[in-house]
C-alpha positions as a Python dict, from the first residue, in 0.01 Angstrom:
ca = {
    (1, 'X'): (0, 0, 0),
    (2, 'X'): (242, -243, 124),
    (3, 'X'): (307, -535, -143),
    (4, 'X'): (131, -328, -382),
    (5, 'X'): (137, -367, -779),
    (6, 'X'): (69, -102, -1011),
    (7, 'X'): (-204, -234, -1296),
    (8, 'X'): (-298, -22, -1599),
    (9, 'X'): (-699, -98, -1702),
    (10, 'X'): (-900, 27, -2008),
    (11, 'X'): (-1249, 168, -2004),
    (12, 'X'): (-1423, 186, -2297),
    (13, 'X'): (-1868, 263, -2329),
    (14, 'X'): (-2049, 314, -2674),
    (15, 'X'): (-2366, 275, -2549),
    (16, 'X'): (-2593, 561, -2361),
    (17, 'X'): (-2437, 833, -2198),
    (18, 'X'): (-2119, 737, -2243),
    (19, 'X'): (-1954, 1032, -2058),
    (20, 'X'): (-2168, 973, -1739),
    (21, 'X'): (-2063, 577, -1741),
    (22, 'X'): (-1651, 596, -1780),
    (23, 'X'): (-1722, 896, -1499),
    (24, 'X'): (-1922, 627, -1302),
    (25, 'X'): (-1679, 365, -1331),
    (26, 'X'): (-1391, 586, -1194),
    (27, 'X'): (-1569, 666, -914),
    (28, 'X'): (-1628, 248, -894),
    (29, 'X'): (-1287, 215, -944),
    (30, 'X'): (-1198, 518, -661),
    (31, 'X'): (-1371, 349, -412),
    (32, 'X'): (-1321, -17, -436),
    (33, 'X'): (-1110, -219, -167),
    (34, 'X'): (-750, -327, -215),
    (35, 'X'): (-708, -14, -519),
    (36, 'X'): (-637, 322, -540),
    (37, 'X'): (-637, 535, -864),
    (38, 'X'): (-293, 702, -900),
    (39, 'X'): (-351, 827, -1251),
    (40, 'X'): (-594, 846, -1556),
    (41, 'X'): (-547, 972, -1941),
    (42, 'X'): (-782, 1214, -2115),
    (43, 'X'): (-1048, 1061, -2273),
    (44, 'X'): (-1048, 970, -2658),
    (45, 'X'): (-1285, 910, -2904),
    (46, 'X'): (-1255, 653, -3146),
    (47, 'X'): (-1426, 429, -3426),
    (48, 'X'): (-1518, 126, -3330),
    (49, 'X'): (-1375, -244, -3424),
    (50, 'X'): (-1614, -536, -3570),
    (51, 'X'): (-1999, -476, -3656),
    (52, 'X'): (-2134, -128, -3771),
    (53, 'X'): (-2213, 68, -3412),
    (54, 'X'): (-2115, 423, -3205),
    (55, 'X'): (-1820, 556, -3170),
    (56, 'X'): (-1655, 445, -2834),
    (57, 'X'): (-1492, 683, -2542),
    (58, 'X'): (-1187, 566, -2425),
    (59, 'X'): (-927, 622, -2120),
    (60, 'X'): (-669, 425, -1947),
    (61, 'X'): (-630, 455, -1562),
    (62, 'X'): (-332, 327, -1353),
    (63, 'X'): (-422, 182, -1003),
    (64, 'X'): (-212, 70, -703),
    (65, 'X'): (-380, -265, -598),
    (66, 'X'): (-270, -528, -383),
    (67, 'X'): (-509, -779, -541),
    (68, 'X'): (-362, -1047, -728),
    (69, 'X'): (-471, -1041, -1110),
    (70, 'X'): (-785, -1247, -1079),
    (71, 'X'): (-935, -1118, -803),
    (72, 'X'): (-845, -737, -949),
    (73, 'X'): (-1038, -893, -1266),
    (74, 'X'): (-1339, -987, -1060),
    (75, 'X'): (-1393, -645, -932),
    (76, 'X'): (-1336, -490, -1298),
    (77, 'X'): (-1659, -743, -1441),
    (78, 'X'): (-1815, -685, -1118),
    (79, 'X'): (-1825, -312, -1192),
    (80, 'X'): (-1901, -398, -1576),
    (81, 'X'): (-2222, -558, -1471),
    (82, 'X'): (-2336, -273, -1193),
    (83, 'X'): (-2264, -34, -1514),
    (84, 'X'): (-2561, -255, -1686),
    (85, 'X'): (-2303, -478, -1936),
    (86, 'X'): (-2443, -765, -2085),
    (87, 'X'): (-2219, -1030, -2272),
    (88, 'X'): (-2359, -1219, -2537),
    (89, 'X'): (-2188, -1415, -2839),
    (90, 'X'): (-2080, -1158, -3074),
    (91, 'X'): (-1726, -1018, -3018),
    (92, 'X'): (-1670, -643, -3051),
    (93, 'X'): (-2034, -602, -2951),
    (94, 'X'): (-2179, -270, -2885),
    (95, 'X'): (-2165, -193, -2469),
    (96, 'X'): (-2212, 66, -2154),
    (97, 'X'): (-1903, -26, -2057),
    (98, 'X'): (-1594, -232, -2092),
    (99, 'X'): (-1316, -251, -1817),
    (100, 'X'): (-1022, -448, -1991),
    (101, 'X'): (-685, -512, -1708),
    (102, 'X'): (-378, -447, -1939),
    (103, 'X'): (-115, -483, -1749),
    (104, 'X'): (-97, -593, -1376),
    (105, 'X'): (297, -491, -1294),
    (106, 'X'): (511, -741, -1472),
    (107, 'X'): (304, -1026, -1479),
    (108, 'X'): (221, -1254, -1802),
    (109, 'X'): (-45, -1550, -1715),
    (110, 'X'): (-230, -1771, -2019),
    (111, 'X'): (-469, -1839, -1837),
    (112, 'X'): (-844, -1955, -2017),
    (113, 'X'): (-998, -1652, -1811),
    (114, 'X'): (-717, -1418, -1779),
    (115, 'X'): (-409, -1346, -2057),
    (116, 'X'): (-135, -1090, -1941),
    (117, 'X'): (-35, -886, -2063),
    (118, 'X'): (-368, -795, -2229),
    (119, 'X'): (-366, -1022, -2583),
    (120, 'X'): (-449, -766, -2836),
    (121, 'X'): (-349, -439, -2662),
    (122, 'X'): (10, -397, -2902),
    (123, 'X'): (-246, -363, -3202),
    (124, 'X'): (-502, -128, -3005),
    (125, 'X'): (-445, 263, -3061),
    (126, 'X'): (-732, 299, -2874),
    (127, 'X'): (-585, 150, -2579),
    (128, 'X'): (-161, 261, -2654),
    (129, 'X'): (-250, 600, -2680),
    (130, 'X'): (-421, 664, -2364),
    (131, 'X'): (-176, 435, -2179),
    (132, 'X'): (91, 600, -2378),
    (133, 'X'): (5, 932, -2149),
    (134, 'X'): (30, 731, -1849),
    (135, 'X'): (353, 508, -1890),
    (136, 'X'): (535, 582, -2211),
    (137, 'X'): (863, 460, -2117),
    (138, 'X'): (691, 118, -1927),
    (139, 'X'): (792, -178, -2096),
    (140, 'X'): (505, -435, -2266),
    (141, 'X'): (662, -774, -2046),
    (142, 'X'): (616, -986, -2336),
    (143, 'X'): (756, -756, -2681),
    (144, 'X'): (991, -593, -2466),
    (145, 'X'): (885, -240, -2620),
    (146, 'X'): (823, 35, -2497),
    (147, 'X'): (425, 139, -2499),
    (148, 'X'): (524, 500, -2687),
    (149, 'X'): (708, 237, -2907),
    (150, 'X'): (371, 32, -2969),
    (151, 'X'): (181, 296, -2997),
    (152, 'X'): (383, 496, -3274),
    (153, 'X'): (370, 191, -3463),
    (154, 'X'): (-98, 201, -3480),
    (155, 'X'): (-95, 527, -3429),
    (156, 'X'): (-420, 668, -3641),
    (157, 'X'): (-520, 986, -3614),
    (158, 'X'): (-842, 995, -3775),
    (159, 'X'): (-986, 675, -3567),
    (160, 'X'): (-826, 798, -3187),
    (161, 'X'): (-884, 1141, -3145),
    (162, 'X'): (-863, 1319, -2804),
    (163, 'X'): (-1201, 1449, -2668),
    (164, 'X'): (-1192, 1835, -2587),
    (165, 'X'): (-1373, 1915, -2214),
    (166, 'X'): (-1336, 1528, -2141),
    (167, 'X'): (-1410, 1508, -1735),
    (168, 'X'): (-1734, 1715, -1613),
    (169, 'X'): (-1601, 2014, -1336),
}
């Protein structure tokens, strides 16, 4: 893709058949205009943050996109909603699925409706160590650390464990 970026998103679903959803949102992700999937992690399992609710399935996946960061966002909330997600007031909230943009190549932007790199994902093992398989030498734009850096430093076994037989067939 000429003039193409490389973005890094995180999918995350605690709700329902969480398999069939991140699988349903890859293939969302496959076949959306202006991306391509180049890459994505295993999938991990991992305790959830903020009220009392399932465990979550995790998974980074790196795309090639020649959409600039809001309109890559867009798509991402677009697919959120086709995937039946519902925001509401409380943060942390149990959902089908979450599609969080990370990184979109080197850019940072405070934006009210967009913050890059992602705001919280230096404190996130269940975001580093997924990405951590992808890009472990990339460079967070802001802390100027490597991700296998950040994620050495949260790294918790017994909350972010890798799920065996991960991706049906």
């Amino acid at each position: 893709m000429s003039g193409s970026r490389q973005a890094y998103v995180a999918l995350g679903s605690n709700l329902g058949d969480r398999r069939k959803t991140l699988v349903s949102a890859l293939a969302a992700l496959a076949h959306e205009e202006g991306m391509r999937t180049l890459a994505c992690s295993r999938v991990y399992e991992t305790e959830p943050e903020g009220p009392p609710q399932e465990r979550y399935l995790n998974a980074v996946v790196r795309l090639e996109t020649f959409l600039a960061p809001r309109a890559l966002l867009g798509r991402l909330l677009a697919i959120e909603v086709s995937h039946g997600r519902r925001r509401g007031p409380t943060r942390n909230a149990p959902r089908t699925l979450d599609l969080d943009l990370l990184l979109h190549g080197d850019d940072c932007l405070d934006a009210t409706d967009l913050v890059l790199p992602h705001p919280r994902m230096h404190l996130r093992a269940f975001v580093l160590e997924p990405l951590c398989e992808l890009a472990p030498q990339l460079v967070h734009p802001r802390l100027g650390r490597t991700i296998r850096e950040l994620a050495a430093g949260v790294r918790d076994p017994a909350r972010v464990r890798v799920l065996e037989d991960p991706w049906p067939g």
